[in-house]
mmCIF file with all atom_site columns, C-alpha atoms in Angstrom:
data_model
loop_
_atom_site.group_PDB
_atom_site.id
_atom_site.type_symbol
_atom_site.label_atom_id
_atom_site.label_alt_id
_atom_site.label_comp_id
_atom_site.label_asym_id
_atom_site.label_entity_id
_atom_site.label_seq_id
_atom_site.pdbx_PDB_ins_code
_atom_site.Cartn_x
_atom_site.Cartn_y
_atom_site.Cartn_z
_atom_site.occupancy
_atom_site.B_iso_or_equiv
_atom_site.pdbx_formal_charge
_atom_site.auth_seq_id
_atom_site.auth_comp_id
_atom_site.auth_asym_id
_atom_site.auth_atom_id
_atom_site.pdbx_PDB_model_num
ATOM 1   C CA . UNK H 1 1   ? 150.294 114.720 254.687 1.00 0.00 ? 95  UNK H CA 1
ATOM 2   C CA . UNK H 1 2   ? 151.378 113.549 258.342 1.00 0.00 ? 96  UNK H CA 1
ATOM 3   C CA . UNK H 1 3   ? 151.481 117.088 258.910 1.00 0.00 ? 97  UNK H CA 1
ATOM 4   C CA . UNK H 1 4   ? 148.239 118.401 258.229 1.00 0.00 ? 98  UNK H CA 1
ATOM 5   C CA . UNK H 1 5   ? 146.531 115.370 258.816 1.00 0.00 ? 99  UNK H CA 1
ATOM 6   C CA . UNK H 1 6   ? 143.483 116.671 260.946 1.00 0.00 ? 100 UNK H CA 1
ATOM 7   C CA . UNK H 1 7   ? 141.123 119.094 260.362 1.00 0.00 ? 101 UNK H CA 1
ATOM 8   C CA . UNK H 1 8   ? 142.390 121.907 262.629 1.00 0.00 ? 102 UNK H CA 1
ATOM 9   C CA . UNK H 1 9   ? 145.984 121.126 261.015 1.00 0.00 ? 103 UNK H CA 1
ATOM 10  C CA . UNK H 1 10  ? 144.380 121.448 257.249 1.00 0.00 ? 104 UNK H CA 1
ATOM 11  C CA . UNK H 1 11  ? 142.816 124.994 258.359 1.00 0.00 ? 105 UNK H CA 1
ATOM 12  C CA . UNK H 1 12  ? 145.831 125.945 260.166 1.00 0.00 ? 106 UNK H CA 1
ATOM 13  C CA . UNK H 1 13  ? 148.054 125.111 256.962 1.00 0.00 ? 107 UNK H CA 1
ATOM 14  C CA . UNK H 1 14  ? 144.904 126.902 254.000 1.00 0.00 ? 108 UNK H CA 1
ATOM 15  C CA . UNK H 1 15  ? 145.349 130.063 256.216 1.00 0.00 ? 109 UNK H CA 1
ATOM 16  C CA . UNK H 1 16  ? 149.059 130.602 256.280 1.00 0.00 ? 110 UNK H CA 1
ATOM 17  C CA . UNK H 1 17  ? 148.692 129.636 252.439 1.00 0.00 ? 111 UNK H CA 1
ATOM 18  C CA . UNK H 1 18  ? 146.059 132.220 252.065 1.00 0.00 ? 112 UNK H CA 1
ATOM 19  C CA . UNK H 1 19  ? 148.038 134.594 253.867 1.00 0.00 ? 113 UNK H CA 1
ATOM 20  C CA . UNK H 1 20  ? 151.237 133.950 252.405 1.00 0.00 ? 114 UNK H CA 1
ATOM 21  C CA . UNK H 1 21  ? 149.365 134.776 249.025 1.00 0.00 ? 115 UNK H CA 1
ATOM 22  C CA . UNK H 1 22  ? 147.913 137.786 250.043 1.00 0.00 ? 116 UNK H CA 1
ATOM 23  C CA . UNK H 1 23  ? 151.500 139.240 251.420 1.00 0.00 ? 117 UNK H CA 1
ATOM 24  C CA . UNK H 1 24  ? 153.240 137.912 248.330 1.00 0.00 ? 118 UNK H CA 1
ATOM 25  C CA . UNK H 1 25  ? 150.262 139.996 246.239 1.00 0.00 ? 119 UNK H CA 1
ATOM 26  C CA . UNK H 1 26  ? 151.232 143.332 248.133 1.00 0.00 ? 120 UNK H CA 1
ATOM 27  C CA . UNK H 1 27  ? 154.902 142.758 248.380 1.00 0.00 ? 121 UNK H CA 1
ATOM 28  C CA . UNK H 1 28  ? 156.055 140.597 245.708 1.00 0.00 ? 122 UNK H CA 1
ATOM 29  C CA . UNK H 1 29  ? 158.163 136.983 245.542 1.00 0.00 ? 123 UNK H CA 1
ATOM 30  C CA . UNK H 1 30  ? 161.411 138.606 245.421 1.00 0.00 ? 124 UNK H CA 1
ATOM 31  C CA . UNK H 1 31  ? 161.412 140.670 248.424 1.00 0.00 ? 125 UNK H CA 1
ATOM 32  C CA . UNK H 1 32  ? 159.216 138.256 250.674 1.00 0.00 ? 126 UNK H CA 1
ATOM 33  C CA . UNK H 1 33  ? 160.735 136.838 252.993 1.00 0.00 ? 127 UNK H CA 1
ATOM 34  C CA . UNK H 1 34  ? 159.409 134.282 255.378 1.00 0.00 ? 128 UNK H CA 1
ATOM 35  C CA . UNK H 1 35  ? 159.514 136.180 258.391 1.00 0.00 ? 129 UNK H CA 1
ATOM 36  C CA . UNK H 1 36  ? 157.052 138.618 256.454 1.00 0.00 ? 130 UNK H CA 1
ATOM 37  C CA . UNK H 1 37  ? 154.424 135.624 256.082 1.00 0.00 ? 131 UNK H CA 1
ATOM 38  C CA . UNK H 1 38  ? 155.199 134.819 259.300 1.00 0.00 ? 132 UNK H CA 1
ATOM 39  C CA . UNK H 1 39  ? 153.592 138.284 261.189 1.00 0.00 ? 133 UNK H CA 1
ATOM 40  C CA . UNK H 1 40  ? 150.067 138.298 259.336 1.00 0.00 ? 134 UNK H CA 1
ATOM 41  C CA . UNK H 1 41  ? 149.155 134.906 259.835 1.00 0.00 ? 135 UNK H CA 1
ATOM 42  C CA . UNK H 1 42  ? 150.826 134.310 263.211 1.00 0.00 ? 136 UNK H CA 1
ATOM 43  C CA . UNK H 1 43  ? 152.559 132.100 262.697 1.00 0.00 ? 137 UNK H CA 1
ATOM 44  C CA . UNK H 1 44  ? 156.443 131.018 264.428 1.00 0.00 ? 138 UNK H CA 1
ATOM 45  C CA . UNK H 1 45  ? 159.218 129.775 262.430 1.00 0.00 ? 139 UNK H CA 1
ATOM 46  C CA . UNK H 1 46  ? 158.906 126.101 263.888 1.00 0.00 ? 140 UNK H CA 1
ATOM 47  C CA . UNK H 1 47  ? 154.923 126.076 263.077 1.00 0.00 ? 141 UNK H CA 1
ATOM 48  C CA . UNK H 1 48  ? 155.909 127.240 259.736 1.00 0.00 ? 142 UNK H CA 1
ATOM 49  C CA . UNK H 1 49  ? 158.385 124.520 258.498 1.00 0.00 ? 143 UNK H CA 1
ATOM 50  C CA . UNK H 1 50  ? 156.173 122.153 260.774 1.00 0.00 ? 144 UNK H CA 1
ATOM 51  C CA . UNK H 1 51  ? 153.519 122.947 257.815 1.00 0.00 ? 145 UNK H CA 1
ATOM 52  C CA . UNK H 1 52  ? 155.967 123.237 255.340 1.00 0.00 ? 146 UNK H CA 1
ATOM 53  C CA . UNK H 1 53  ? 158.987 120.991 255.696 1.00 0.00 ? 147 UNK H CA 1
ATOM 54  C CA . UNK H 1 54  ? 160.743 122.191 252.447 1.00 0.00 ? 148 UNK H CA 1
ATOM 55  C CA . UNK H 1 55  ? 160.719 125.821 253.551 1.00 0.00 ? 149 UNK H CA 1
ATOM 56  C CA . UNK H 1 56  ? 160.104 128.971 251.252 1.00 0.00 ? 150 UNK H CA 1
ATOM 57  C CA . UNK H 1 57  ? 159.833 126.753 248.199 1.00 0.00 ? 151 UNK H CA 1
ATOM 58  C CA . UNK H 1 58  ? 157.336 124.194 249.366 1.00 0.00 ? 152 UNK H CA 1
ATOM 59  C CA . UNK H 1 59  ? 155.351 127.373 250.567 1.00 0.00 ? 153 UNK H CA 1
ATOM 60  C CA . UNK H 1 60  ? 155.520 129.178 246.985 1.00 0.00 ? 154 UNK H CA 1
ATOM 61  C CA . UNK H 1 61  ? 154.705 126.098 245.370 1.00 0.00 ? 155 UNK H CA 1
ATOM 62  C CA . UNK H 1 62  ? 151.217 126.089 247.408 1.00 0.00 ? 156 UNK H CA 1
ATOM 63  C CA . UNK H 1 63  ? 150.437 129.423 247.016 1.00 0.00 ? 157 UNK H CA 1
ATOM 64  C CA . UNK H 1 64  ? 151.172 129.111 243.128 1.00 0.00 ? 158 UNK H CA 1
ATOM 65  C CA . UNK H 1 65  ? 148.053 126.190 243.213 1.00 0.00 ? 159 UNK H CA 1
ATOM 66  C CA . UNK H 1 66  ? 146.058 128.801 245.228 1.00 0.00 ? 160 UNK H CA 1
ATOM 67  C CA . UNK H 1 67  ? 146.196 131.217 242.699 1.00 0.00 ? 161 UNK H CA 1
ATOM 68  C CA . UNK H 1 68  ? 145.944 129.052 240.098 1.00 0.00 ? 162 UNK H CA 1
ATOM 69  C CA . UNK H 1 69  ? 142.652 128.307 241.834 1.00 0.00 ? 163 UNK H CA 1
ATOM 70  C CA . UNK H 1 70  ? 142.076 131.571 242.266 1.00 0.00 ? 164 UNK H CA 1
ATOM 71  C CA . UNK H 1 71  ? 141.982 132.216 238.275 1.00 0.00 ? 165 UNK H CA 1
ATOM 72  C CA . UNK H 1 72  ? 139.550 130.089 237.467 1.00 0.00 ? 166 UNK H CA 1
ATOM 73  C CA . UNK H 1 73  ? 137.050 130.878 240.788 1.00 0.00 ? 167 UNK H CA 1
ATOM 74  C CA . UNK H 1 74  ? 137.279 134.621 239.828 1.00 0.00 ? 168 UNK H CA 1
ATOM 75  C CA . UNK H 1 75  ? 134.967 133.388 236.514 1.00 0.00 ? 169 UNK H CA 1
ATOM 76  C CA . UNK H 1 76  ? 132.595 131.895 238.366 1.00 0.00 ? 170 UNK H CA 1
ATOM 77  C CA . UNK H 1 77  ? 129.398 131.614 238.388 1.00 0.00 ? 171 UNK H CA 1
ATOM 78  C CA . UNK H 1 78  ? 129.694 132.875 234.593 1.00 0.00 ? 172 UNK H CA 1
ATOM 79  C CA . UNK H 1 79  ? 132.694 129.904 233.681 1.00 0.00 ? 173 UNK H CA 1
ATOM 80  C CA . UNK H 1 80  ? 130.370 127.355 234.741 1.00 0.00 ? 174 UNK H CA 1
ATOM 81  C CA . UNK H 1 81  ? 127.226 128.578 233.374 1.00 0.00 ? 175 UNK H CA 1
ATOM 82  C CA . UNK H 1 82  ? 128.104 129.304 229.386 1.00 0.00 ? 176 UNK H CA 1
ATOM 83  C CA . UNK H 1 83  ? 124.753 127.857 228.072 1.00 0.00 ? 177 UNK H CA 1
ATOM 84  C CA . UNK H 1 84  ? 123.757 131.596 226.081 1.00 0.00 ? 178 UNK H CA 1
ATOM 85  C CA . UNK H 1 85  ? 125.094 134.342 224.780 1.00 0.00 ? 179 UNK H CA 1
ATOM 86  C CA . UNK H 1 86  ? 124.349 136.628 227.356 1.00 0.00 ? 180 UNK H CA 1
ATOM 87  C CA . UNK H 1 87  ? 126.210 133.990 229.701 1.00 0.00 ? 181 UNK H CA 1
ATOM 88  C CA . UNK H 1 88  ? 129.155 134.540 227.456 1.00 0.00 ? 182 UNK H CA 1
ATOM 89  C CA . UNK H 1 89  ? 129.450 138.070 227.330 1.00 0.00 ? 183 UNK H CA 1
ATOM 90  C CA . UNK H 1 90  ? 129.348 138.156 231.089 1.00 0.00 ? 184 UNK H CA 1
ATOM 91  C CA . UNK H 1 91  ? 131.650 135.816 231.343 1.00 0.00 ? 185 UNK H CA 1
ATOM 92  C CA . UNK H 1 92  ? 134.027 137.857 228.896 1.00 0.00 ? 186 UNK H CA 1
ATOM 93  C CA . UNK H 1 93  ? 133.193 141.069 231.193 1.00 0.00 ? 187 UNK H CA 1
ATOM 94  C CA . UNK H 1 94  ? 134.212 139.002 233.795 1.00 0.00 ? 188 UNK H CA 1
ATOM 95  C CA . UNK H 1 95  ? 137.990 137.931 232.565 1.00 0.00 ? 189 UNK H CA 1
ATOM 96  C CA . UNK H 1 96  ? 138.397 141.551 231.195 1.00 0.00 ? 190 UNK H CA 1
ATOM 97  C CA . UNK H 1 97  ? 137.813 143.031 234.434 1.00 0.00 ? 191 UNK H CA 1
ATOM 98  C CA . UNK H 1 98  ? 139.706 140.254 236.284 1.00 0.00 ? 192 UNK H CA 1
ATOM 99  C CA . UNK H 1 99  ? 142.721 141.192 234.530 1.00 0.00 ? 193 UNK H CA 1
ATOM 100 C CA . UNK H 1 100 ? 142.400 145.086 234.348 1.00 0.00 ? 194 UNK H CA 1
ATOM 101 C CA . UNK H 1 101 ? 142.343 144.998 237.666 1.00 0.00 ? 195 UNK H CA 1
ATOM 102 C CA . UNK H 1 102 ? 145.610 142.721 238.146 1.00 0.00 ? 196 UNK H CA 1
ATOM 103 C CA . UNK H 1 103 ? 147.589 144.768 236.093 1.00 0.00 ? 197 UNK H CA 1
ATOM 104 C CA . UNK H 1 104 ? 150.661 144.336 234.803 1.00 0.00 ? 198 UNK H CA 1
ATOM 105 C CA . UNK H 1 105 ? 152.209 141.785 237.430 1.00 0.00 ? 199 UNK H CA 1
ATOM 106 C CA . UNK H 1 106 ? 150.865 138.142 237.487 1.00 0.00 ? 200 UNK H CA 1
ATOM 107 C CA . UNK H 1 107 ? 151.384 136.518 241.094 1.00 0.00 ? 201 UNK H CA 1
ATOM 108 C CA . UNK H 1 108 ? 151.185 133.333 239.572 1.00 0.00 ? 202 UNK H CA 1
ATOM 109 C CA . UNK H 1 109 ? 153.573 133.649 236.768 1.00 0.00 ? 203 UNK H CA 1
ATOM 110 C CA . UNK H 1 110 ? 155.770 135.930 239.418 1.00 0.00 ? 204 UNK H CA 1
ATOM 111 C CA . UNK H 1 111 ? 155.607 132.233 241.404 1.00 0.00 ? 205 UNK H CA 1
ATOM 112 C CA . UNK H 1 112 ? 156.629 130.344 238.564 1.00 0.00 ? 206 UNK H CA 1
ATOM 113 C CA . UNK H 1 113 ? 159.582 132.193 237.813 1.00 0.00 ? 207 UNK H CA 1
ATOM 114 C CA . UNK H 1 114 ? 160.273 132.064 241.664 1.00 0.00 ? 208 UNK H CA 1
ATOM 115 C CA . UNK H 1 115 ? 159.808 127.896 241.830 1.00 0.00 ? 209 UNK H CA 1
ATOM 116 C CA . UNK H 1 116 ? 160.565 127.565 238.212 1.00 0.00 ? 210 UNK H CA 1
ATOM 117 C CA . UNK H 1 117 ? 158.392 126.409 235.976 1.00 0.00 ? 211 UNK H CA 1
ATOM 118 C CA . UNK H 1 118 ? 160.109 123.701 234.827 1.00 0.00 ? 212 UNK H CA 1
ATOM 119 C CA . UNK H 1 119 ? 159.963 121.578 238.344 1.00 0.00 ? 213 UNK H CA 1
ATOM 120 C CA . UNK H 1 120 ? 157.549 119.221 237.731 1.00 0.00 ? 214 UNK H CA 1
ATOM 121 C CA . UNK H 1 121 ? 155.266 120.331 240.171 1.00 0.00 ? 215 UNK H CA 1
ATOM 122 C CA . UNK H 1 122 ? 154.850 124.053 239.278 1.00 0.00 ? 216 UNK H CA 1
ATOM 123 C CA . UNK H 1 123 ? 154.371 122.340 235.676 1.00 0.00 ? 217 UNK H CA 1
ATOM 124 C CA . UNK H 1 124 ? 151.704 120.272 237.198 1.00 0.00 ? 218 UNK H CA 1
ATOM 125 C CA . UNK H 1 125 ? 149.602 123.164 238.385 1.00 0.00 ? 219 UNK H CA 1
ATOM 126 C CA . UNK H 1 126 ? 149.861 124.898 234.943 1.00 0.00 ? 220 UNK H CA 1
ATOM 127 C CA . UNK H 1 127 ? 148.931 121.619 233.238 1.00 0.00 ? 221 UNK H CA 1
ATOM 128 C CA . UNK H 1 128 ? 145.965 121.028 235.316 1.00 0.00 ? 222 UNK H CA 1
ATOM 129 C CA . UNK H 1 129 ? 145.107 125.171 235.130 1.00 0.00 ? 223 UNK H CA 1
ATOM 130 C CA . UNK H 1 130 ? 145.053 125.280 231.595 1.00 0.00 ? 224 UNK H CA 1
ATOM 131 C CA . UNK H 1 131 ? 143.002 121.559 231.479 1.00 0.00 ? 225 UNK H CA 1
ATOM 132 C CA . UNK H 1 132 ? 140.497 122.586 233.967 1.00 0.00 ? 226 UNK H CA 1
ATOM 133 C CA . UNK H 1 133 ? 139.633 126.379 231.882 1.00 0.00 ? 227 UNK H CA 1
ATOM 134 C CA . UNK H 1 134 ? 139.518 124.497 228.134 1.00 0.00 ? 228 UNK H CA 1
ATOM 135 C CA . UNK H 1 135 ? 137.139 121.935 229.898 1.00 0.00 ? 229 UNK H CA 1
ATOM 136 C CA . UNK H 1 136 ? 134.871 124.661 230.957 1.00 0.00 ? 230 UNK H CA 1
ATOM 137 C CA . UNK H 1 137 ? 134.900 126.509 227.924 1.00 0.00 ? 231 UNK H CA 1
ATOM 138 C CA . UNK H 1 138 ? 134.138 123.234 226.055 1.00 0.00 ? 232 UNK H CA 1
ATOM 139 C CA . UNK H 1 139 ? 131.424 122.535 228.211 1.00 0.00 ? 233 UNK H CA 1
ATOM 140 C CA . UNK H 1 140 ? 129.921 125.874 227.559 1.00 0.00 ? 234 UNK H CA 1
ATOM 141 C CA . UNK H 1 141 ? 130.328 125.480 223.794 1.00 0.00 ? 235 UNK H CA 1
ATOM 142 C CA . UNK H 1 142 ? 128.310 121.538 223.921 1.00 0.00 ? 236 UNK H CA 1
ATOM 143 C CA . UNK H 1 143 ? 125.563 123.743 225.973 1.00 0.00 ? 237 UNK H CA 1
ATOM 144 C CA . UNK H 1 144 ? 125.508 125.963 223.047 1.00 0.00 ? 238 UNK H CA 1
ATOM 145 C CA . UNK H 1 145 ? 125.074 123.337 221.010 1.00 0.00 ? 239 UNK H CA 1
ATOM 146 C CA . UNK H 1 146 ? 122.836 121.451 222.972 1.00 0.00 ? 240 UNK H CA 1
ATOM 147 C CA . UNK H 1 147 ? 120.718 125.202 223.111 1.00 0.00 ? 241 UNK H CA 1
ATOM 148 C CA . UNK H 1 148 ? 120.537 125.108 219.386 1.00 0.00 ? 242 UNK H CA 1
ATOM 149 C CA . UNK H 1 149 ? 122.467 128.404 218.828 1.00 0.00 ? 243 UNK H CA 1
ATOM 150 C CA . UNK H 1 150 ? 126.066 126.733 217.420 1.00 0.00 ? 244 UNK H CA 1
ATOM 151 C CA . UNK H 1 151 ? 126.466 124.074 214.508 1.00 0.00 ? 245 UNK H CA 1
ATOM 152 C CA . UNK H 1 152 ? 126.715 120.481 215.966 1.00 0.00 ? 246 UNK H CA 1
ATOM 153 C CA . UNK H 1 153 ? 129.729 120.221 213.652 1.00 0.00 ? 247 UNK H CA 1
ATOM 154 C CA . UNK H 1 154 ? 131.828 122.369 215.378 1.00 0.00 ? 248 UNK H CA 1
ATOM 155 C CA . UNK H 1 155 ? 135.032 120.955 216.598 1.00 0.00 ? 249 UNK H CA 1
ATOM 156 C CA . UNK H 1 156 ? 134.200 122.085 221.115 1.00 0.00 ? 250 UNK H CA 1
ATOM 157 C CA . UNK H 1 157 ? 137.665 121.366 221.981 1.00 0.00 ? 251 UNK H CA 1
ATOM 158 C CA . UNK H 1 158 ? 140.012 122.503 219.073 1.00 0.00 ? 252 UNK H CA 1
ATOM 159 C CA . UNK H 1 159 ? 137.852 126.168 219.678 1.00 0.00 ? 253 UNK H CA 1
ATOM 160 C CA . UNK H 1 160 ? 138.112 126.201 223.214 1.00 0.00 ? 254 UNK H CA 1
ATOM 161 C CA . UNK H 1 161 ? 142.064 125.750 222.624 1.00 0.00 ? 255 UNK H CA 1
ATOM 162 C CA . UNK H 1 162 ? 142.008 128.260 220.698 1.00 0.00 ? 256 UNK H CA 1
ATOM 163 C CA . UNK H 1 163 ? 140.035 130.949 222.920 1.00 0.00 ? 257 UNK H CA 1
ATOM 164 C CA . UNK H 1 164 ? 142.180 129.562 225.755 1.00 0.00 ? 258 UNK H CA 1
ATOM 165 C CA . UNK H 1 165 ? 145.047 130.219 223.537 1.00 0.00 ? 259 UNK H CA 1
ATOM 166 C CA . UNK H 1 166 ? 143.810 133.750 222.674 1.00 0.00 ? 260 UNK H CA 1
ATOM 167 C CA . UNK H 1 167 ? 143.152 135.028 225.807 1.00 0.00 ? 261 UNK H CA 1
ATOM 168 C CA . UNK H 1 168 ? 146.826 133.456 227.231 1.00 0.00 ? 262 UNK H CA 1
ATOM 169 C CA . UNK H 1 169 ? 148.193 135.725 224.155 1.00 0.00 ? 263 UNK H CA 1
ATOM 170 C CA . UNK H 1 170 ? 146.324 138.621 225.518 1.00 0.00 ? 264 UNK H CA 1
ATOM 171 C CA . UNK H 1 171 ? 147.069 138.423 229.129 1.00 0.00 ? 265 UNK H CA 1
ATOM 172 C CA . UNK H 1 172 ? 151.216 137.845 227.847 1.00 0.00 ? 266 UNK H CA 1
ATOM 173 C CA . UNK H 1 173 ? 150.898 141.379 225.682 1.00 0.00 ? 267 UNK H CA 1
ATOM 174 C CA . UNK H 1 174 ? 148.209 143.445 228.415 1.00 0.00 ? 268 UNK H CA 1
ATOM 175 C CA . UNK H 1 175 ? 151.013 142.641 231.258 1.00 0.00 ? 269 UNK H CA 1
ATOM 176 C CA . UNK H 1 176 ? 153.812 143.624 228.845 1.00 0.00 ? 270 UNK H CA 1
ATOM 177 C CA . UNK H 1 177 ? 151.776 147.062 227.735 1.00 0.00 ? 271 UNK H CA 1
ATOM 178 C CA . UNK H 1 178 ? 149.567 147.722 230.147 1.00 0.00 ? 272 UNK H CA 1
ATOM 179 C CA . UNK H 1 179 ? 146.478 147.713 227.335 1.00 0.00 ? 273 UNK H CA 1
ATOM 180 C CA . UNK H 1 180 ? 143.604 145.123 227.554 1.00 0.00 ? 274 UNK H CA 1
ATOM 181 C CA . UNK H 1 181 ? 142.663 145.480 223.516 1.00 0.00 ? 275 UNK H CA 1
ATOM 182 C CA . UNK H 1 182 ? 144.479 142.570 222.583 1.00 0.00 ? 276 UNK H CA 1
ATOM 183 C CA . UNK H 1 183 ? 142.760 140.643 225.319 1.00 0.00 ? 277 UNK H CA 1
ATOM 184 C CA . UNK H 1 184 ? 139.456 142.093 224.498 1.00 0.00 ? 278 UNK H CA 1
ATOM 185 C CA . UNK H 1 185 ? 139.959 141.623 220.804 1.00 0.00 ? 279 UNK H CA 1
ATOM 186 C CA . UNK H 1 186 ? 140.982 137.761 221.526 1.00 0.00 ? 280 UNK H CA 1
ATOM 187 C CA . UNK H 1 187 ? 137.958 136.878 223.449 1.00 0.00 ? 281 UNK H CA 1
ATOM 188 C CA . UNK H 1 188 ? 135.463 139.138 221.165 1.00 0.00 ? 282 UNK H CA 1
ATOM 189 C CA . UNK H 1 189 ? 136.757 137.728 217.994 1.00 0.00 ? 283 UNK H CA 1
ATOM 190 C CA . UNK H 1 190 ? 136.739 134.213 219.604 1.00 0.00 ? 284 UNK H CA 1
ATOM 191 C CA . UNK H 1 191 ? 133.145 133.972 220.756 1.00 0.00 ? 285 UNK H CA 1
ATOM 192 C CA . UNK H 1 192 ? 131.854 136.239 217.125 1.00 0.00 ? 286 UNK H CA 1
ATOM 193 C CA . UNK H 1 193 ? 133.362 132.940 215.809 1.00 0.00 ? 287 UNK H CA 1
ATOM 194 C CA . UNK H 1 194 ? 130.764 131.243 218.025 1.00 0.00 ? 288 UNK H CA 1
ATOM 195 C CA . UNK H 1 195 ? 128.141 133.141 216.724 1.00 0.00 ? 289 UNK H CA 1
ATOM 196 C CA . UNK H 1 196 ? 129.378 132.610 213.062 1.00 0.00 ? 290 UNK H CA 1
ATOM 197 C CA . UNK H 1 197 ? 128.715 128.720 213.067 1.00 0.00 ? 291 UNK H CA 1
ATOM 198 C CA . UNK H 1 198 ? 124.822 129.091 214.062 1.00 0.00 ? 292 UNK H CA 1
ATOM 199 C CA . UNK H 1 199 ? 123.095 125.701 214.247 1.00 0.00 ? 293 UNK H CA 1
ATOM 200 C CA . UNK H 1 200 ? 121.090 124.820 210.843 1.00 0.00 ? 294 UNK H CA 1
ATOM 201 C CA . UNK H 1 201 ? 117.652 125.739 210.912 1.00 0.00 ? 295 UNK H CA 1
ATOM 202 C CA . UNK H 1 202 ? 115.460 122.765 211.370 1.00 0.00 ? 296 UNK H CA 1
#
């Protein structure tokens, strides 16, 4: 990126990203305008589209990869360290609270339906979101197995698509209800599943 080829211009353009995300957080996309971005991270309206030549879209379209960055760094240390059960059930404490505490609006989905999901890059980010979290959870079901405490027959991938896939399901019905139990049920039914396929005794 010409423009944010050095290092001061890479900070310079992570901060008004970072900001931009925390005003469109507080505010929403709809009513954000770029003027509002443009007061907390002081920054002018030339510096801005100096950064971000395609305007308010290009900007959105950043901010949706921050948060989708953001989703999968709230997990951590827990998403990267899966190797017991204890591991696990912080981990699950972990996304619960995560999403209690976001509620019922989703900055990244609000994004998406701001860029629209179907431009290929907004479907880029999703596709790399959703490969980066299964890849996790798969790696923390081969430590599992590695640990001795799940079957070596277990199909790791097809079950972390389908945890992945349960707690997407429970997110989609907490944010239209405003109740975590279907989230909590997906992820406590998911890793009892785990727990049902113990390695054989040796």
């Amino acid at each position: 990126m010409p423009y944010a080829s050095t290092a001061k211009g890479r900070a310079t353009r992570a901060r008004i990203v970072e900001g931009a995300a925390s005003v469109l957080r507080e505010r929403g996309v709809a009513l954000t305008t770029l003027d509002d971005i443009r007061a907390p991270t002081g920054t002018s309206k030339s510096q801005l589209f100096h950064y971000f030549p395609g305007g308010k879209d290009e900007l959105l379209l950043e901010v949706a990869q921050f948060e989708a960055d953001r989703v999968l760094a709230d997990q951590q240390p827990h998403l990267g360290r899966l190797d017991s059960w204890e591991s696990w059930t912080r981990w699950r404490n972990t996304v619960v609270e995560r999403y209690e505490q976001q509620g019922d609006e989703c900055p990244l989905g609000s994004l998406f339906m701001q860029v629209g999901r179907s431009r290929p890059g907004a479907r880029a980010i999703v596709v790399e979101l959703m490969r980066q979290w299964q890849q996790d959870l798969a790696r923390g079901i081969r430590a599992l197995q590695e640990n001795g405490l799940v079957s070596p027959a277990l199909e790791v991938d097809r079950t972390a698509a389908a945890l992945l896939a349960g707690i997407q399901g429970g997110v989609a019905i907490m944010m239209s209800t405003g109740d975590s139990a279907h989230l909590k049920a997906a992820l406590d039914n998911g890793i009892d599943h785990l727990r049902s396929t113990p390695a054989p005794r040796v």
